[in-house]
Amino acid sequence: MTAELTGRLPELFDGLKVTLGLTGVSLAWGLPAGLLLALLSSSRRRAVSWPAIAVVEAGRGIPVVVALQFLYYGLPGAGIRLDAVPTVWLAIGFSVAAYSSEIIRAALQSVAEGQREAALALALSRTDTLRYVVLPQALRVALPPLLGLAVQMFQATSLAFAVSVPELTGRAYAIGSATFLYVEVLTIAGIFYALVTLPVIRLVAALERRSGAPAAAPRTKGLPA
Amino acid sequence: MDLFTAIVRGVPLTLGITAASFTLGALLALPLAAGLRARHRAARIPVRLVVDVVRGIPILVWLFLLYFGLSVGAFRLDAVQAAVLTLGGVSAAYLAETYRGAVAAVDRGQWEASRALALPRAAAFATVIAPQAARIALPTATTFALTLLKDSSIPSVIGVTEVAFRTVEQARSTGQGLPAYGVAVALYIVISVPVALLSRYLDHRLRKKVAR
């Protein structure tokens, strides 16, 4: 590695921190929103379930690049101006919410009916049934695919490049175009990403093996977008 | 109307990139899946590593690497070639994992029954296991194709003039973002619905042909 690149390594580290921050905030609001959407979309009342399903389908159907640019370049036309970083939080978090709601919904359905019946027989309230009986079991089922989703979204933050947020990929690109050492700097960035993602990818595989979940389960279950 | 036609002109490229990279990925995934199932660790571990590394690094990073990095002598990839190679390679890794999982999900009894009928392993795989695995893999592969359709918007950042690229272009030149993005979203949905329906139809057909 040339001295030129060694000197710029701290910039890439800062980029990784930005990437982790974007991922963290997106997951922090996206996952609870996904749980909420999962509960709403499995409601028996259509007035509740249909809007939730529409939100989920929009979140899964719109490419992140398009969502980012819509929020960043499109909304100012309607008088709403967002900074680049909140734009990424919104766009990626929206994706997290949509995809995780499908994962959580499938997990809720996987909890045996007898569990609800038993809770009913014990006169547990609906909220208590959900909180103490159904959710703990569902979340255990949902954990591996949710971790997989987190890995996907961590990588999706690289698309923040489209709205010029200086995260890892954006910085690598900038250093590449300044030094023409594209291959070297992008390889280092790739290694940074892999150092975060590979352990999680292996963990997901191990969790799936242990729970005996079908390895062919779709990455994102439910109706196609 | 101008805005609409300008964006629609990106559809062939969006479809072409998606179809080409899905085909490339579906084929490349076959040897990779075989590697993931290899009995010898010396064969299995390197393939596992390749598949995980490809899946663990963002598509945009691979795209930049291929587009800016891959030049042999005077040879250089153009933006569309880089897009197809990148998305095809990434698809290969995801689909290899899908194929592997689907083959593993076929009941062990099917292998045992094939042996009891004195079918050679290769014949058992081709005539008994593979058709059932294909049915198991199909919904995942279709979901992946729809993901790929959306990922085909990523190469817009290196100037591939597909739907997303033309949308930004129109949003900027007309100064009106909302209509442009409305058209783009409608187009992506219009394209993905037939794919979803086709998959459901194929699934239905296969369900009839291959009992479970």
Tab-separated table of N, CA and C in Angstrom, chain B residues 52-152:
chain	number	residue	atom	x	y	z
B	52	ASP	N	-19.764	-15.835	0.490
B	52	ASP	CA	-20.008	-14.922	1.608
B	52	ASP	C	-19.409	-13.540	1.363
B	53	VAL	N	-18.205	-13.502	0.786
B	53	VAL	CA	-17.569	-12.207	0.539
B	53	VAL	C	-18.376	-11.423	-0.493
B	54	VAL	N	-18.842	-12.116	-1.533
B	54	VAL	CA	-19.647	-11.415	-2.547
B	54	VAL	C	-20.913	-10.857	-1.906
B	55	ARG	N	-21.525	-11.643	-0.996
B	55	ARG	CA	-22.763	-11.181	-0.360
B	55	ARG	C	-22.518	-10.148	0.724
B	56	GLY	N	-21.278	-10.080	1.209
B	56	GLY	CA	-21.001	-9.219	2.362
B	56	GLY	C	-20.528	-7.820	2.004
B	57	ILE	N	-20.308	-7.571	0.714
B	57	ILE	CA	-19.817	-6.258	0.290
B	57	ILE	C	-20.884	-5.620	-0.603
B	58	PRO	N	-21.172	-4.319	-0.378
B	58	PRO	CA	-22.270	-3.677	-1.107
B	58	PRO	C	-22.105	-3.761	-2.624
B	59	ILE	N	-23.224	-3.870	-3.321
B	59	ILE	CA	-23.229	-3.924	-4.783
B	59	ILE	C	-22.505	-2.713	-5.360
B	60	LEU	N	-22.719	-1.542	-4.737
B	60	LEU	CA	-22.118	-0.322	-5.276
B	60	LEU	C	-20.588	-0.408	-5.259
B	61	VAL	N	-20.024	-1.024	-4.203
B	61	VAL	CA	-18.571	-1.163	-4.120
B	61	VAL	C	-18.067	-2.083	-5.235
B	62	TRP	N	-18.755	-3.218	-5.447
B	62	TRP	CA	-18.386	-4.116	-6.551
B	62	TRP	C	-18.491	-3.395	-7.892
B	63	LEU	N	-19.549	-2.606	-8.033
B	63	LEU	CA	-19.769	-1.903	-9.298
B	63	LEU	C	-18.619	-0.933	-9.580
B	64	PHE	N	-18.241	-0.160	-8.564
B	64	PHE	CA	-17.119	0.771	-8.729
B	64	PHE	C	-15.834	0.008	-9.041
B	65	LEU	N	-15.620	-1.111	-8.334
B	65	LEU	CA	-14.403	-1.899	-8.563
B	65	LEU	C	-14.329	-2.361	-10.012
B	66	LEU	N	-15.437	-2.882	-10.518
B	66	LEU	CA	-15.426	-3.385	-11.894
B	66	LEU	C	-15.336	-2.251	-12.899
B	67	TYR	N	-16.056	-1.160	-12.607
B	67	TYR	CA	-16.134	-0.080	-13.586
B	67	TYR	C	-14.841	0.731	-13.641
B	68	PHE	N	-14.317	1.077	-12.471
B	68	PHE	CA	-13.110	1.905	-12.456
B	68	PHE	C	-11.842	1.078	-12.385
B	69	GLY	N	-11.985	-0.141	-11.848
B	69	GLY	CA	-10.783	-0.917	-11.559
B	69	GLY	C	-10.410	-1.912	-12.624
B	70	LEU	N	-11.411	-2.504	-13.265
B	70	LEU	CA	-11.107	-3.588	-14.187
B	70	LEU	C	-10.729	-3.050	-15.559
B	71	SER	N	-9.448	-2.861	-15.775
B	71	SER	CA	-9.014	-2.484	-17.114
B	71	SER	C	-7.750	-3.267	-17.424
B	72	VAL	N	-7.841	-4.067	-18.464
B	72	VAL	CA	-6.695	-4.870	-18.870
B	72	VAL	C	-6.183	-4.277	-20.168
B	73	GLY	N	-5.022	-3.648	-20.109
B	73	GLY	CA	-4.486	-2.974	-21.289
B	73	GLY	C	-5.422	-1.869	-21.727
B	74	ALA	N	-5.844	-1.917	-22.974
B	74	ALA	CA	-6.723	-0.868	-23.488
B	74	ALA	C	-8.189	-1.218	-23.218
B	75	PHE	N	-8.402	-2.455	-22.697
B	75	PHE	CA	-9.776	-2.915	-22.489
B	75	PHE	C	-10.396	-2.283	-21.258
B	76	ARG	N	-11.580	-1.773	-21.418
B	76	ARG	CA	-12.289	-1.196	-20.283
B	76	ARG	C	-13.773	-1.508	-20.415
B	77	LEU	N	-14.428	-1.814	-19.300
B	77	LEU	CA	-15.858	-2.119	-19.352
B	77	LEU	C	-16.640	-0.827	-19.521
B	78	ASP	N	-17.697	-0.872	-20.352
B	78	ASP	CA	-18.569	0.299	-20.346
B	78	ASP	C	-19.573	0.140	-19.192
B	79	ALA	N	-20.356	1.192	-18.958
B	79	ALA	CA	-21.196	1.208	-17.755
B	79	ALA	C	-22.197	0.049	-17.733
B	80	VAL	N	-22.793	-0.263	-18.896
B	80	VAL	CA	-23.794	-1.326	-18.934
B	80	VAL	C	-23.149	-2.683	-18.690
B	81	GLN	N	-21.983	-2.909	-19.321
B	81	GLN	CA	-21.277	-4.174	-19.093
B	81	GLN	C	-20.916	-4.334	-17.625
B	82	ALA	N	-20.407	-3.257	-17.025
B	82	ALA	CA	-20.044	-3.323	-15.606
B	82	ALA	C	-21.274	-3.636	-14.767
B	83	ALA	N	-22.413	-3.030	-15.133
B	83	ALA	CA	-23.652	-3.256	-14.376
B	83	ALA	C	-24.070	-4.718	-14.445
B	84	VAL	N	-24.062	-5.295	-15.669
B	84	VAL	CA	-24.516	-6.678	-15.834
B	84	VAL	C	-23.564	-7.645	-15.114
B	85	LEU	N	-22.250	-7.403	-15.261
B	85	LEU	CA	-21.289	-8.292	-14.606
B	85	LEU	C	-21.436	-8.225	-13.083
B	86	THR	N	-21.568	-7.001	-12.549
B	86	THR	CA	-21.691	-6.849	-11.098
B	86	THR	C	-22.957	-7.524	-10.587
B	87	LEU	N	-24.094	-7.132	-11.169
B	87	LEU	CA	-25.362	-7.684	-10.680
B	87	LEU	C	-25.427	-9.184	-10.945
B	88	GLY	N	-24.837	-9.649	-12.072
B	88	GLY	CA	-24.810	-11.077	-12.362
B	88	GLY	C	-23.989	-11.833	-11.328
B	89	GLY	N	-22.840	-11.276	-10.978
B	89	GLY	CA	-21.980	-11.937	-9.990
B	89	GLY	C	-22.638	-11.990	-8.625
B	90	VAL	N	-23.238	-10.878	-8.217
B	90	VAL	CA	-23.917	-10.850	-6.916
B	90	VAL	C	-25.093	-11.826	-6.917
B	91	SER	N	-25.839	-11.867	-8.029
B	91	SER	CA	-26.956	-12.813	-8.135
B	91	SER	C	-26.465	-14.243	-8.003
B	92	ALA	N	-25.331	-14.540	-8.642
B	92	ALA	CA	-24.789	-15.899	-8.586
B	92	ALA	C	-24.586	-16.333	-7.139
B	93	ALA	N	-24.041	-15.429	-6.319
B	93	ALA	CA	-23.775	-15.782	-4.922
B	93	ALA	C	-25.079	-16.041	-4.162
B	94	TYR	N	-26.071	-15.150	-4.336
B	94	TYR	CA	-27.337	-15.339	-3.621
B	94	TYR	C	-28.067	-16.578	-4.121
B	95	LEU	N	-28.083	-16.786	-5.452
B	95	LEU	CA	-28.820	-17.923	-6.000
B	95	LEU	C	-28.127	-19.243	-5.667
B	96	ALA	N	-26.787	-19.234	-5.578
B	96	ALA	CA	-26.068	-20.453	-5.190
B	96	ALA	C	-26.543	-20.893	-3.813
B	97	GLU	N	-26.691	-19.919	-2.914
B	97	GLU	CA	-27.175	-20.198	-1.564
B	97	GLU	C	-28.612	-20.738	-1.625
B	98	THR	N	-29.422	-20.170	-2.502
B	98	THR	CA	-30.810	-20.635	-2.676
B	98	THR	C	-30.837	-22.074	-3.181
B	99	TYR	N	-30.041	-22.358	-4.231
B	99	TYR	CA	-30.000	-23.714	-4.786
B	99	TYR	C	-29.554	-24.706	-3.718
B	100	ARG	N	-28.478	-24.336	-3.009
B	100	ARG	CA	-27.942	-25.234	-1.991
B	100	ARG	C	-29.020	-25.567	-0.961
B	101	GLY	N	-29.697	-24.514	-0.484
B	101	GLY	CA	-30.738	-24.710	0.514
B	101	GLY	C	-31.876	-25.566	-0.015
B	102	ALA	N	-32.229	-25.370	-1.291
B	102	ALA	CA	-33.350	-26.108	-1.872
B	102	ALA	C	-33.012	-27.589	-1.986
B	103	VAL	N	-31.785	-27.893	-2.413
B	103	VAL	CA	-31.383	-29.306	-2.528
B	103	VAL	C	-31.362	-29.950	-1.144
B	104	ALA	N	-30.863	-29.177	-0.153
B	104	ALA	CA	-30.806	-29.717	1.206
B	104	ALA	C	-32.206	-29.931	1.782
B	105	ALA	N	-33.176	-29.157	1.274
B	105	ALA	CA	-34.526	-29.236	1.835
B	105	ALA	C	-35.332	-30.413	1.278
B	106	VAL	N	-34.827	-31.035	0.202
B	106	VAL	CA	-35.528	-32.222	-0.323
B	106	VAL	C	-35.356	-33.348	0.689
B	107	ASP	N	-36.454	-34.022	0.986
B	107	ASP	CA	-36.448	-35.049	2.022
B	107	ASP	C	-35.379	-36.118	1.753
B	108	ARG	N	-34.662	-36.498	2.809
B	108	ARG	CA	-33.611	-37.519	2.682
B	108	ARG	C	-34.164	-38.827	2.101
B	109	GLY	N	-35.418	-39.108	2.444
B	109	GLY	CA	-36.054	-40.333	1.977
B	109	GLY	C	-36.030	-40.464	0.461
B	110	GLN	N	-36.025	-39.317	-0.223
B	110	GLN	CA	-35.995	-39.344	-1.683
B	110	GLN	C	-34.683	-39.942	-2.190
B	111	TRP	N	-33.575	-39.575	-1.513
B	111	TRP	CA	-32.264	-40.148	-1.868
B	111	TRP	C	-32.277	-41.645	-1.569
B	112	GLU	N	-32.819	-41.986	-0.395
B	112	GLU	CA	-32.815	-43.382	0.020
B	112	GLU	C	-33.658	-44.233	-0.926
B	113	ALA	N	-34.836	-43.702	-1.304
B	113	ALA	CA	-35.693	-44.429	-2.230
B	113	ALA	C	-34.995	-44.629	-3.572
B	114	SER	N	-34.274	-43.573	-4.031
B	114	SER	CA	-33.555	-43.688	-5.298
B	114	SER	C	-32.518	-44.795	-5.228
B	115	ARG	N	-31.835	-44.867	-4.070
B	115	ARG	CA	-30.814	-45.913	-3.911
B	115	ARG	C	-31.466	-47.283	-3.918
B	116	ALA	N	-32.612	-47.381	-3.238
B	116	ALA	CA	-33.309	-48.664	-3.179
B	116	ALA	C	-33.714	-49.111	-4.580
B	117	LEU	N	-33.963	-48.108	-5.467
B	117	LEU	CA	-34.323	-48.438	-6.853
B	117	LEU	C	-33.080	-48.602	-7.717
B	118	ALA	N	-31.895	-48.613	-7.083
B	118	ALA	CA	-30.622	-48.791	-7.771
B	118	ALA	C	-30.337	-47.706	-8.810
B	119	LEU	N	-30.882	-46.473	-8.565
B	119	LEU	CA	-30.543	-45.364	-9.455
B	119	LEU	C	-29.132	-44.888	-9.112
B	120	PRO	N	-28.296	-44.668	-10.117
B	120	PRO	CA	-26.995	-44.073	-9.828
B	120	PRO	C	-27.203	-42.667	-9.251
B	121	ARG	N	-26.237	-42.180	-8.463
B	121	ARG	CA	-26.380	-40.871	-7.803
B	121	ARG	C	-26.718	-39.742	-8.764
B	122	ALA	N	-25.997	-39.725	-9.900
B	122	ALA	CA	-26.210	-38.639	-10.863
B	122	ALA	C	-27.633	-38.681	-11.406
B	123	ALA	N	-28.102	-39.882	-11.710
B	123	ALA	CA	-29.457	-40.022	-12.251
B	123	ALA	C	-30.478	-39.668	-11.180
B	124	ALA	N	-30.215	-40.087	-9.948
B	124	ALA	CA	-31.130	-39.762	-8.857
B	124	ALA	C	-31.226	-38.251	-8.707
B	125	PHE	N	-30.071	-37.583	-8.784
B	125	PHE	CA	-30.080	-36.134	-8.651
B	125	PHE	C	-30.881	-35.497	-9.786
B	126	ALA	N	-30.601	-35.933	-11.013
B	126	ALA	CA	-31.215	-35.290	-12.174
B	126	ALA	C	-32.715	-35.555	-12.257
B	127	THR	N	-33.141	-36.791	-11.957
B	127	THR	CA	-34.545	-37.120	-12.201
B	127	THR	C	-35.422	-37.047	-10.958
B	128	VAL	N	-34.824	-37.194	-9.778
B	128	VAL	CA	-35.645	-37.225	-8.558
B	128	VAL	C	-35.473	-35.956	-7.728
B	129	ILE	N	-34.221	-35.622	-7.421
B	129	ILE	CA	-33.963	-34.525	-6.480
B	129	ILE	C	-34.123	-33.151	-7.148
B	130	ALA	N	-33.461	-32.960	-8.289
B	130	ALA	CA	-33.442	-31.632	-8.913
B	130	ALA	C	-34.844	-31.073	-9.191
B	131	PRO	N	-35.771	-31.877	-9.744
B	131	PRO	CA	-37.099	-31.289	-10.005
B	131	PRO	C	-37.786	-30.795	-8.720
B	132	GLN	N	-37.611	-31.550	-7.633
B	132	GLN	CA	-38.239	-31.120	-6.375
B	132	GLN	C	-37.532	-29.894	-5.816
B	133	ALA	N	-36.204	-29.884	-5.947
B	133	ALA	CA	-35.445	-28.733	-5.454
B	133	ALA	C	-35.825	-27.488	-6.243
B	134	ALA	N	-36.042	-27.654	-7.541
B	134	ALA	CA	-36.391	-26.500	-8.379
B	134	ALA	C	-37.683	-25.864	-7.878
B	135	ARG	N	-38.635	-26.728	-7.481
B	135	ARG	CA	-39.891	-26.194	-6.999
B	135	ARG	C	-39.716	-25.440	-5.679
B	136	ILE	N	-38.835	-25.989	-4.841
B	136	ILE	CA	-38.582	-25.321	-3.555
B	136	ILE	C	-37.869	-23.992	-3.776
B	137	ALA	N	-36.968	-23.971	-4.764
B	137	ALA	CA	-36.155	-22.767	-4.985
B	137	ALA	C	-36.927	-21.664	-5.694
B	138	LEU	N	-37.977	-22.057	-6.432
B	138	LEU	CA	-38.634	-21.077	-7.312
B	138	LEU	C	-39.127	-19.796	-6.615
B	139	PRO	N	-39.900	-19.916	-5.511
B	139	PRO	CA	-40.386	-18.661	-4.908
B	139	PRO	C	-39.245	-17.754	-4.449
B	140	THR	N	-38.192	-18.346	-3.883
B	140	THR	CA	-37.050	-17.553	-3.444
B	140	THR	C	-36.371	-16.892	-4.635
B	141	ALA	N	-36.226	-17.658	-5.719
B	141	ALA	CA	-35.561	-17.111	-6.900
B	141	ALA	C	-36.371	-15.956	-7.491
B	142	THR	N	-37.705	-16.080	-7.473
B	142	THR	CA	-38.532	-14.993	-8.011
B	142	THR	C	-38.428	-13.757	-7.137
B	143	THR	N	-38.506	-13.967	-5.822
B	143	THR	CA	-38.351	-12.828	-4.914
B	143	THR	C	-37.025	-12.150	-5.191
B	144	PHE	N	-36.000	-12.993	-5.448
B	144	PHE	CA	-34.694	-12.413	-5.732
B	144	PHE	C	-34.716	-11.622	-7.032
B	145	ALA	N	-35.424	-12.150	-8.054
B	145	ALA	CA	-35.499	-11.431	-9.330
B	145	ALA	C	-36.122	-10.048	-9.136
B	146	LEU	N	-37.105	-9.973	-8.239
B	146	LEU	CA	-37.744	-8.679	-7.992
B	146	LEU	C	-36.804	-7.741	-7.245
B	147	THR	N	-35.995	-8.306	-6.329
B	147	THR	CA	-34.975	-7.508	-5.657
B	147	THR	C	-33.988	-6.983	-6.691
B	148	LEU	N	-33.645	-7.863	-7.632
B	148	LEU	CA	-32.675	-7.503	-8.667
B	148	LEU	C	-33.216	-6.381	-9.551
B	149	LEU	N	-34.516	-6.444	-9.838
B	149	LEU	CA	-35.145	-5.386	-10.635
B	149	LEU	C	-34.900	-4.031	-9.978
B	150	LYS	N	-35.061	-4.013	-8.649
B	150	LYS	CA	-34.848	-2.753	-7.937
B	150	LYS	C	-33.362	-2.403	-7.870
B	151	ASP	N	-32.518	-3.442	-7.711
B	151	ASP	CA	-31.073	-3.184	-7.657
B	151	ASP	C	-30.537	-2.694	-9.001
B	152	SER	N	-31.289	-2.948	-10.083
B	152	SER	CA	-30.827	-2.468	-11.390
B	152	SER	C	-30.830	-0.942	-11.436
